[in-house]
Amino acid sequence: MPPGSVPHPPIDPIKLHSVAWVTQSLFVLNLLAYALEVLTAGDLEAAWLVPGQVLMKLGANYAVATIEEHRWETLLTSCFLHGGLLHLVFNMVALRQAGPLVERGVGAARMAPLYVLAGAVGSFASSLVGWLGSIERQSVGASGAICGIIAAAMVVGWRVQGWRGPLTQAMARWLGFVVVLGLVMSLQGGGIDNAAHVGGAITGAV
C-alpha cells in the first residue's frame, strides 16, 4: 500500500443494501410487474408459468411486432416482465447481488439509466437476431439489464482493484458463466435469450 494512503473500510452488506435505493426500487418494480401478470391471467397457476398471451398483452418483446409494427416500447416493458416464478427468482437474486455494488460505485443517478439502457439494448439485440433469423419467440426478463449491471460491476472492479482484483474476477466469472450457459442452451434449442445477455453486457461495460 502506498505511504499515506487510507485503506477502504470493509463493505457491510446490510448497509450496502440499505443505501441502494435505486436497486431496491427496480427490485420492487419487477415484483409488481409479476403480480400484474398473475392478476391479468386471473389464474394462480400463472404464478408458476405465465401464459404467452398475457406476456404479449403486457409488453413482451416479439421480433415481428417490435420491429415491423414499431412497438418500440416493448424494448423497455419486457425488461420488467418474467415468464415464470423461477425466471423471476433467479433474476432478482442476481439484481440484489450485483446492483448495490454498482450503485455504490457509480452513484444512484447512473444506476437507473444503466438498467434501462442495458435492458433496452439487450432487447433490441434479441429482436434483431430474431427478426434476421426468422425466429418466432417472445423475449421477457431482466437478464439483459442485469448482465449490463454485472458488466458494469466488472469495470468498476477493474478501475478500483485492477484486473486481478476479487470483484473484477468474480464479476468476469459470473458474466462468462451466464453467456456460456446461454450459448450452450441456445445450441440445444433452449429458451435462453443469449442475444439479450450479450447486448446488455456490452452496454453495461460501456
Coordinates of N, CA and C in Angstrom, one line a residue:
M1 N 0.8 -1.2 0.0 CA 0.0 0.0 0.0 C 0.9 1.2 0.0
P2 N 0.6 2.2 -0.9 CA 1.4 3.4 -0.9 C 1.4 4.2 0.4
P3 N 2.5 4.8 0.8 CA 2.6 5.6 2.0 C 1.5 6.7 2.0
G4 N 0.9 6.8 3.2 CA -0.1 7.9 3.3 C -1.5 7.6 2.8
S5 N -1.6 6.4 2.1 CA -2.9 6.0 1.6 C -3.8 5.5 2.7
V6 N -5.1 5.6 2.5 CA -6.0 5.2 3.5 C -6.8 4.0 3.0
P7 N -6.7 2.9 3.7 CA -7.4 1.7 3.3 C -8.9 1.8 3.3
H8 N -9.6 1.2 2.3 CA -11.0 1.3 2.3 C -11.6 0.4 3.4
P9 N -12.6 0.9 4.1 CA -13.2 0.1 5.1 C -14.0 -1.1 4.5
P10 N -14.1 -2.2 5.2 CA -14.8 -3.4 4.6 C -16.3 -3.0 4.3
I11 N -16.8 -3.6 3.3 CA -18.2 -3.3 2.9 C -19.1 -4.1 3.7
D12 N -20.1 -3.4 4.4 CA -21.1 -4.0 5.2 C -22.3 -4.3 4.2
P13 N -22.6 -5.6 4.0 CA -23.7 -6.0 3.1 C -25.0 -5.4 3.5
I14 N -25.3 -5.3 4.8 CA -26.6 -4.7 5.2 C -26.7 -3.3 4.9
K15 N -25.6 -2.5 5.2 CA -25.6 -1.1 4.9 C -25.6 -0.9 3.4
L16 N -24.9 -1.7 2.7 CA -24.8 -1.6 1.2 C -26.2 -1.6 0.6
H17 N -27.0 -2.6 1.1 CA -28.4 -2.7 0.5 C -29.3 -1.6 1.0
S18 N -29.1 -1.1 2.2 CA -29.9 -0.1 2.8 C -29.8 1.2 2.0
V19 N -28.6 1.5 1.4 CA -28.4 2.8 0.7 C -28.7 2.6 -0.8
A20 N -28.8 1.4 -1.3 CA -29.0 1.2 -2.7 C -30.5 1.3 -3.0
W21 N -31.0 2.5 -3.0 CA -32.5 2.7 -3.1 C -32.9 2.5 -4.5
V22 N -32.1 2.8 -5.5 CA -32.5 2.5 -6.9 C -32.6 1.1 -7.2
T23 N -31.6 0.3 -6.7 CA -31.7 -1.2 -6.9 C -33.0 -1.7 -6.2
Q24 N -33.3 -1.2 -5.0 CA -34.4 -1.7 -4.3 C -35.7 -1.3 -5.1
S25 N -35.7 -0.1 -5.7 CA -36.9 0.3 -6.4 C -37.1 -0.6 -7.7
L26 N -36.0 -0.9 -8.3 CA -36.1 -1.8 -9.5 C -36.5 -3.2 -9.1
F27 N -36.1 -3.6 -8.0 CA -36.5 -4.9 -7.4 C -38.0 -5.0 -7.2
V28 N -38.5 -3.9 -6.6 CA -40.0 -3.8 -6.3 C -40.8 -3.7 -7.6
L29 N -40.3 -2.9 -8.5 CA -41.0 -2.8 -9.8 C -41.1 -4.1 -10.5
N30 N -40.1 -4.9 -10.5 CA -40.1 -6.3 -11.1 C -41.2 -7.2 -10.4
L31 N -41.2 -7.1 -9.1 CA -42.2 -7.9 -8.3 C -43.6 -7.4 -8.6
L32 N -43.8 -6.1 -8.7 CA -45.1 -5.6 -9.0 C -45.6 -6.0 -10.4
A33 N -44.6 -5.9 -11.3 CA -45.0 -6.3 -12.7 C -45.4 -7.8 -12.7
Y34 N -44.7 -8.6 -12.0 CA -45.0 -10.1 -11.9 C -46.4 -10.3 -11.3
A35 N -46.7 -9.5 -10.3 CA -48.0 -9.6 -9.7 C -49.1 -9.2 -10.7
L36 N -48.8 -8.2 -11.5 CA -49.8 -7.8 -12.5 C -50.0 -8.9 -13.5
E37 N -48.9 -9.6 -13.9 CA -49.0 -10.7 -14.8 C -50.0 -11.7 -14.3
V38 N -49.8 -12.1 -13.0 CA -50.7 -13.1 -12.4 C -52.1 -12.7 -12.4
L39 N -52.3 -11.4 -12.0 CA -53.7 -10.8 -11.9 C -54.3 -10.8 -13.3
T40 N -53.5 -10.4 -14.3 CA -54.1 -10.4 -15.6 C -54.5 -11.7 -16.1
A41 N -53.7 -12.7 -15.8 CA -54.0 -14.1 -16.2 C -55.3 -14.6 -15.5
G42 N -55.5 -14.1 -14.2 CA -56.7 -14.5 -13.5 C -56.7 -15.9 -13.0
D43 N -55.5 -16.5 -12.9 CA -55.3 -17.9 -12.5 C -54.1 -18.0 -11.7
L44 N -54.2 -18.6 -10.5 CA -53.0 -18.7 -9.6 C -51.9 -19.6 -10.2
E45 N -52.3 -20.5 -11.2 CA -51.3 -21.4 -11.8 C -50.3 -20.6 -12.6
A46 N -50.8 -19.3 -13.0 CA -49.9 -18.5 -13.8 C -48.8 -17.9 -13.0
A47 N -48.8 -18.1 -11.6 CA -47.7 -17.7 -10.8 C -46.5 -18.5 -11.0
W48 N -46.7 -19.8 -11.5 CA -45.6 -20.6 -11.8 C -45.1 -20.5 -13.3
L49 N -46.1 -20.4 -14.2 CA -45.7 -20.2 -15.6 C -46.8 -19.3 -16.3
V50 N -46.3 -18.1 -16.7 CA -47.2 -17.1 -17.2 C -47.6 -17.4 -18.6
P51 N -48.8 -17.4 -19.0 CA -49.2 -17.7 -20.4 C -48.6 -16.6 -21.4
G52 N -48.3 -17.1 -22.6 CA -47.7 -16.2 -23.6 C -48.6 -15.1 -24.0
Q53 N -49.9 -15.3 -24.0 CA -50.8 -14.2 -24.4 C -50.8 -13.1 -23.4
V54 N -50.6 -13.4 -22.1 CA -50.6 -12.4 -21.1 C -49.3 -11.6 -21.2
L55 N -48.2 -12.2 -21.5 CA -47.0 -11.5 -21.7 C -47.0 -10.6 -22.9
M56 N -47.7 -11.0 -24.0 CA -47.8 -10.2 -25.1 C -48.7 -9.0 -24.8
K57 N -49.7 -9.2 -24.1 CA -50.6 -8.1 -23.7 C -49.9 -7.0 -22.9
L58 N -49.0 -7.5 -22.0 CA -48.4 -6.5 -21.1 C -47.1 -6.0 -21.6
G59 N -46.7 -6.4 -22.8 CA -45.5 -5.8 -23.4 C -44.3 -6.6 -23.6
A60 N -44.5 -7.9 -23.9 CA -43.3 -8.8 -24.2 C -42.7 -8.3 -25.5
N61 N -41.4 -8.6 -25.6 CA -40.6 -8.3 -26.8 C -40.7 -9.4 -27.8
Y62 N -41.4 -9.1 -29.0 CA -41.6 -10.1 -30.0 C -41.1 -9.5 -31.3
A63 N -40.1 -10.2 -31.9 CA -39.3 -9.5 -33.0 C -40.2 -8.9 -34.1
V64 N -41.2 -9.7 -34.6 CA -42.0 -9.2 -35.7 C -42.8 -7.9 -35.2
A65 N -43.4 -8.0 -34.0 CA -44.2 -6.9 -33.6 C -43.3 -5.7 -33.2
T66 N -42.2 -6.0 -32.6 CA -41.3 -4.9 -32.2 C -40.7 -4.1 -33.3
I67 N -40.2 -4.8 -34.3 CA -39.6 -4.2 -35.5 C -40.5 -3.8 -36.6
E68 N -41.3 -4.7 -37.0 CA -42.2 -4.4 -38.2 C -43.4 -3.6 -37.8
E69 N -43.9 -3.7 -36.6 CA -45.0 -3.0 -36.2 C -44.6 -1.8 -35.3
H70 N -43.3 -1.6 -35.2 CA -42.7 -0.4 -34.5 C -43.2 -0.3 -33.0
R71 N -43.3 -1.5 -32.4 CA -43.7 -1.5 -30.9 C -42.4 -1.3 -30.1
W72 N -41.8 -0.2 -30.2 CA -40.5 0.0 -29.6 C -40.6 0.1 -28.1
E73 N -41.8 0.4 -27.5 CA -42.0 0.4 -26.1 C -41.7 -0.9 -25.4
T74 N -41.8 -2.0 -26.2 CA -41.6 -3.3 -25.7 C -40.1 -3.6 -25.4
L75 N -39.3 -2.8 -25.9 CA -37.8 -2.9 -25.6 C -37.6 -2.6 -24.1
L76 N -38.4 -1.8 -23.5 CA -38.3 -1.5 -22.1 C -39.3 -2.3 -21.3
T77 N -40.5 -2.4 -21.7 CA -41.5 -3.1 -20.8 C -41.1 -4.6 -20.6
S78 N -40.5 -5.2 -21.6 CA -40.1 -6.6 -21.5 C -39.0 -6.8 -20.4
C79 N -38.3 -5.7 -20.1 CA -37.3 -5.8 -19.1 C -37.8 -6.0 -17.7
F80 N -39.1 -5.8 -17.5 CA -39.7 -5.9 -16.2 C -40.7 -7.1 -16.1
L81 N -40.9 -7.8 -17.2 CA -41.7 -9.0 -17.2 C -40.9 -10.3 -17.1
H82 N -41.6 -11.3 -16.6 CA -40.9 -12.6 -16.4 C -41.9 -13.7 -16.8
G83 N -41.3 -14.8 -17.4 CA -42.1 -15.9 -17.9 C -42.5 -16.9 -16.9
G84 N -41.9 -16.8 -15.7 CA -42.3 -17.8 -14.7 C -41.6 -17.5 -13.3
L85 N -42.0 -18.2 -12.3 CA -41.5 -17.9 -11.0 C -40.0 -18.1 -10.8
L86 N -39.5 -19.2 -11.4 CA -38.0 -19.4 -11.3 C -37.3 -18.4 -12.1
H87 N -37.8 -18.0 -13.2 CA -37.2 -16.9 -14.0 C -37.1 -15.6 -13.2
L88 N -38.1 -15.3 -12.5 CA -38.1 -14.1 -11.7 C -37.1 -14.2 -10.5
V89 N -37.2 -15.4 -9.8 CA -36.3 -15.5 -8.6 C -34.8 -15.4 -9.0
F90 N -34.4 -16.1 -10.1 CA -33.0 -16.1 -10.5 C -32.6 -14.7 -10.8
N91 N -33.4 -14.0 -11.6 CA -33.0 -12.6 -11.9 C -33.0 -11.7 -10.8
M92 N -33.9 -11.8 -9.8 CA -33.9 -10.9 -8.7 C -32.8 -11.2 -7.7
V93 N -32.4 -12.5 -7.6 CA -31.2 -12.8 -6.8 C -30.0 -12.1 -7.4
A94 N -29.8 -12.2 -8.7 CA -28.7 -11.6 -9.3 C -28.7 -10.0 -9.2
L95 N -29.9 -9.5 -9.3 CA -30.1 -8.0 -9.2 C -29.7 -7.6 -7.7
R96 N -30.1 -8.3 -6.8 CA -29.8 -8.0 -5.4 C -28.3 -8.1 -5.0
Q97 N -27.7 -9.0 -5.8 CA -26.2 -9.2 -5.5 C -25.4 -8.2 -6.2
A98 N -25.6 -7.9 -7.5 CA -24.8 -7.0 -8.2 C -25.2 -5.6 -8.2
G99 N -26.5 -5.3 -8.1 CA -27.0 -4.0 -8.1 C -26.4 -3.0 -7.1
P100 N -26.4 -3.4 -5.8 CA -25.8 -2.5 -4.8 C -24.3 -2.2 -5.0
L101 N -23.6 -3.1 -5.5 CA -22.2 -2.9 -5.8 C -22.0 -1.8 -6.8
V102 N -22.8 -1.9 -7.9 CA -22.7 -0.9 -8.9 C -23.2 0.5 -8.4
E103 N -24.3 0.4 -7.8 CA -24.9 1.7 -7.3 C -24.0 2.4 -6.3
R104 N -23.3 1.7 -5.5 CA -22.4 2.3 -4.6 C -21.2 2.8 -5.3
G105 N -20.8 2.2 -6.4 CA -19.6 2.6 -7.1 C -19.8 3.7 -8.0
V106 N -20.9 3.8 -8.7 CA -21.2 4.9 -9.7 C -22.2 5.9 -9.3
G107 N -22.9 5.6 -8.2 CA -23.9 6.6 -7.8 C -25.3 6.2 -8.2
A108 N -26.3 6.6 -7.5 CA -27.7 6.3 -7.8 C -28.2 7.0 -9.1
A109 N -27.6 8.1 -9.4 CA -28.1 8.8 -10.6 C -27.7 8.1 -11.9
R110 N -26.7 7.2 -11.8 CA -26.4 6.4 -13.0 C -27.0 5.0 -13.0
M111 N -27.5 4.6 -11.9 CA -27.9 3.2 -11.8 C -29.2 3.0 -12.6
A112 N -30.2 3.8 -12.5 CA -31.4 3.6 -13.2 C -31.2 3.7 -14.7
P113 N -30.5 4.8 -15.3 CA -30.2 4.8 -16.7 C -29.4 3.6 -17.2
L114 N -28.5 3.0 -16.3 CA -27.8 1.8 -16.7 C -28.7 0.7 -16.9
Y115 N -29.6 0.5 -16.0 CA -30.6 -0.6 -16.1 C -31.4 -0.5 -17.3
V116 N -32.0 0.7 -17.5 CA -32.9 1.0 -18.7 C -32.1 0.8 -20.0
L117 N -31.0 1.4 -20.1 CA -30.2 1.3 -21.4 C -29.7 -0.1 -21.7
A118 N -29.2 -0.7 -20.7 CA -28.7 -2.1 -20.9 C -29.8 -3.0 -21.3
G119 N -30.9 -2.9 -20.6 CA -32.1 -3.7 -20.9 C -32.7 -3.5 -22.2
A120 N -32.8 -2.2 -22.6 CA -33.3 -1.8 -23.9 C -32.4 -2.3 -25.1
V121 N -31.1 -2.1 -24.9 CA -30.2 -2.5 -26.0 C -30.2 -4.0 -26.1
G122 N -30.2 -4.7 -24.9 CA -30.3 -6.2 -24.9 C -31.6 -6.7 -25.6
S123 N -32.7 -6.0 -25.4 CA -34.0 -6.3 -26.0 C -33.9 -6.1 -27.5
F124 N -33.3 -5.0 -27.9 CA -33.1 -4.7 -29.3 C -32.3 -5.8 -30.0
A125 N -31.2 -6.2 -29.3 CA -30.3 -7.2 -29.9 C -31.1 -8.5 -30.1
S126 N -31.9 -8.8 -29.1 CA -32.8 -10.0 -29.2 C -33.7 -9.9 -30.4
S127 N -34.4 -8.8 -30.5 CA -35.3 -8.6 -31.6 C -34.6 -8.7 -32.9
L128 N -33.5 -8.0 -33.0 CA -32.8 -8.0 -34.3 C -32.3 -9.4 -34.7
V129 N -31.8 -10.2 -33.8 CA -31.4 -11.6 -34.1 C -32.6 -12.4 -34.5
G130 N -33.7 -12.2 -33.7 CA -34.9 -13.0 -34.0 C -35.5 -12.6 -35.4
W131 N -35.5 -11.3 -35.7 CA -36.0 -10.9 -37.0 C -35.2 -11.3 -38.2
L132 N -33.9 -11.2 -38.0 CA -33.0 -11.6 -39.1 C -33.0 -13.1 -39.3
G133 N -33.1 -13.8 -38.2 CA -33.1 -15.3 -38.3 C -34.5 -15.9 -38.4
S134 N -35.5 -15.0 -38.5 CA -36.9 -15.5 -38.6 C -37.3 -16.4 -37.5
I135 N -36.8 -16.0 -36.3 CA -37.1 -16.8 -35.1 C -38.3 -16.2 -34.4
E136 N -39.4 -17.0 -34.3 CA -40.6 -16.5 -33.6 C -40.5 -16.9 -32.1
R137 N -40.2 -15.9 -31.3 CA -40.1 -16.2 -29.9 C -40.4 -14.9 -29.1
Q138 N -40.9 -15.1 -27.9 CA -41.1 -14.0 -27.0 C -39.8 -13.8 -26.2
S139 N -39.5 -12.6 -25.9 CA -38.4 -12.3 -25.0 C -38.8 -11.4 -23.9
V140 N -38.7 -11.9 -22.7 CA -39.0 -11.2 -21.5 C -37.9 -11.4 -20.4
G141 N -37.9 -10.6 -19.5 CA -36.9 -10.8 -18.3 C -35.9 -9.7 -18.2
A142 N -35.4 -9.6 -16.9 CA -34.5 -8.5 -16.6 C -33.1 -8.9 -16.8
S143 N -32.8 -10.1 -17.4 CA -31.5 -10.6 -17.5 C -30.6 -9.8 -18.4
G144 N -31.1 -9.2 -19.5 CA -30.3 -8.3 -20.3 C -29.8 -7.1 -19.5
A145 N -30.7 -6.5 -18.7 CA -30.3 -5.4 -17.9 C -29.4 -5.8 -16.8
I146 N -29.6 -7.0 -16.2 CA -28.7 -7.5 -15.1 C -27.3 -7.8 -15.6
C147 N -27.3 -8.4 -16.9 CA -25.9 -8.6 -17.4 C -25.2 -7.3 -17.6
G148 N -25.9 -6.3 -18.0 CA -25.3 -4.9 -18.0 C -24.8 -4.5 -16.7
I149 N -25.5 -4.8 -15.6 CA -25.1 -4.4 -14.3 C -23.9 -5.2 -13.9
I150 N -23.9 -6.5 -14.2 CA -22.7 -7.3 -13.8 C -21.5 -6.8 -14.6
A151 N -21.7 -6.5 -15.9 CA -20.5 -6.0 -16.7 C -20.0 -4.7 -16.1
A152 N -21.0 -3.8 -15.7 CA -20.6 -2.5 -15.1 C -19.8 -2.7 -13.8
A153 N -20.3 -3.7 -13.0 CA -19.6 -4.0 -11.8 C -18.2 -4.5 -12.0
M154 N -18.0 -5.3 -13.1 CA -16.7 -5.8 -13.5 C -15.8 -4.6 -13.9
V155 N -16.3 -3.6 -14.6 CA -15.5 -2.4 -15.0 C -15.2 -1.6 -13.7
V156 N -16.1 -1.4 -12.8 CA -15.9 -0.7 -11.6 C -14.8 -1.4 -10.8
G157 N -14.8 -2.8 -10.7 CA -13.8 -3.5 -10.0 C -12.4 -3.3 -10.7
W158 N -12.4 -3.3 -12.0 CA -11.1 -3.1 -12.7 C -10.5 -1.7 -12.4
R159 N -11.4 -0.7 -12.4 CA -10.9 0.6 -12.2 C -10.4 0.8 -10.7
V160 N -11.0 0.1 -9.8 CA -10.7 0.3 -8.4 C -9.6 -0.7 -8.0
Q161 N -9.7 -1.9 -8.4 CA -8.8 -3.0 -7.9 C -7.8 -3.5 -9.0
G162 N -8.1 -3.2 -10.2 CA -7.3 -3.8 -11.3 C -7.9 -5.1 -11.8
W163 N -7.3 -5.7 -12.9 CA -7.9 -6.9 -13.4 C -7.8 -8.1 -12.5
R164 N -6.9 -8.1 -11.6 CA -6.7 -9.3 -10.7 C -7.5 -9.1 -9.4
G165 N -8.2 -8.0 -9.3 CA -9.0 -7.8 -8.0 C -10.1 -8.8 -7.9
P166 N -10.5 -9.1 -6.6 CA -11.5 -10.1 -6.4 C -12.9 -9.7 -7.0
L167 N -13.3 -8.4 -7.0 CA -14.5 -8.0 -7.6 C -14.5 -8.2 -9.1
T168 N -13.4 -7.8 -9.7 CA -13.3 -7.9 -11.1 C -13.4 -9.4 -11.6
Q169 N -12.6 -10.2 -10.9 CA -12.6 -11.6 -11.2 C -13.9 -12.3 -11.0
A170 N -14.6 -12.0 -9.9 CA -15.9 -12.6 -9.6 C -16.9 -12.2 -10.6
M171 N -17.0 -10.9 -11.0 CA -18.0 -10.5 -12.0 C -17.7 -11.0 -13.4
A172 N -16.4 -11.1 -13.7 CA -16.0 -11.7 -15.0 C -16.4 -13.2 -15.1
R173 N -16.2 -13.9 -14.0 CA -16.6 -15.3 -14.0 C -18.1 -15.5 -14.1
W174 N -18.8 -14.6 -13.4 CA -20.3 -14.6 -13.3 C -20.8 -14.3 -14.7
L175 N -20.3 -13.3 -15.4 CA -20.8 -12.9 -16.7 C -20.4 -14.0 -17.7
G176 N -19.2 -14.5 -17.6 CA -18.8 -15.6 -18.5 C -19.7 -16.8 -18.4
F177 N -20.1 -17.2 -17.2 CA -20.9 -18.3 -16.9 C -22.3 -18.1 -17.6
V178 N -22.9 -16.9 -17.4 CA -24.2 -16.6 -18.0 C -24.1 -16.7 -19.5
V179 N -23.1 -16.1 -20.1 CA -23.0 -16.1 -21.6 C -22.8 -17.5 -22.1
V180 N -21.9 -18.2 -21.5 CA -21.6 -19.6 -22.0 C -22.8 -20.5 -21.8
L181 N -23.5 -20.4 -20.7 CA -24.7 -21.2 -20.4 C -25.7 -20.8 -21.5
G182 N -25.9 -19.5 -21.8 CA -26.9 -19.1 -22.8 C -26.5 -19.7 -24.1
L183 N -25.2 -19.7 -24.5 CA -24.8 -20.2 -25.8 C -25.1 -21.7 -25.9
V184 N -24.8 -22.4 -24.8 CA -25.0 -23.9 -24.8 C -26.5 -24.2 -24.9
M185 N -27.3 -23.5 -24.2 CA -28.7 -23.7 -24.2 C -29.3 -23.4 -25.5
S186 N -28.8 -22.3 -26.1 CA -29.3 -21.9 -27.5 C -29.0 -22.9 -28.5
L187 N -27.8 -23.5 -28.5 CA -27.4 -24.5 -29.4 C -28.3 -25.8 -29.2
Q188 N -28.8 -26.0 -28.0 CA -29.6 -27.2 -27.8 C -31.1 -26.9 -27.9
G189 N -31.4 -25.7 -28.4 CA -32.8 -25.3 -28.6 C -33.5 -24.9 -27.3
G190 N -32.7 -24.4 -26.3 CA -33.3 -24.0 -25.1 C -33.9 -22.6 -25.2
G191 N -34.5 -22.1 -24.2 CA -35.2 -20.8 -24.2 C -34.4 -19.6 -23.7
I192 N -33.1 -19.8 -23.5 CA -32.3 -18.6 -23.0 C -32.0 -17.7 -24.2
D193 N -32.2 -16.4 -23.9 CA -32.0 -15.4 -24.9 C -30.6 -14.8 -24.8
N194 N -29.6 -15.4 -25.4 CA -28.3 -15.0 -25.3 C -28.0 -13.7 -25.9
A195 N -28.7 -13.3 -27.0 CA -28.5 -12.1 -27.7 C -28.8 -10.9 -26.7
A196 N -29.8 -11.1 -25.9 CA -30.1 -10.0 -24.9 C -29.0 -9.9 -23.8
H197 N -28.5 -11.1 -23.4 CA -27.4 -11.1 -22.5 C -26.2 -10.3 -23.0
V198 N -25.8 -10.7 -24.2 CA -24.6 -10.1 -24.8 C -24.8 -8.6 -25.0
G199 N -25.9 -8.2 -25.6 CA -26.2 -6.8 -25.8 C -26.3 -6.0 -24.6
G200 N -26.9 -6.5 -23.5 CA -26.9 -5.8 -22.2 C -25.6 -5.7 -21.6
A201 N -24.8 -6.8 -21.7 CA -23.4 -6.8 -21.1 C -22.5 -5.7 -21.8
I202 N -22.5 -5.7 -23.1 CA -21.7 -4.7 -23.8 C -22.1 -3.3 -23.4
T203 N -23.4 -3.0 -23.3 CA -23.9 -1.7 -23.0 C -23.5 -1.3 -21.5
G204 N -23.6 -2.3 -20.6 CA -23.2 -2.0 -19.2 C -21.8 -1.7 -19.1
A205 N -20.9 -2.5 -19.8 CA -19.5 -2.2 -19.8 C -19.1 -0.9 -20.3
V206 N -19.8 -0.5 -21.4 CA -19.5 0.8 -22.0 C -19.9 1.9 -21.0

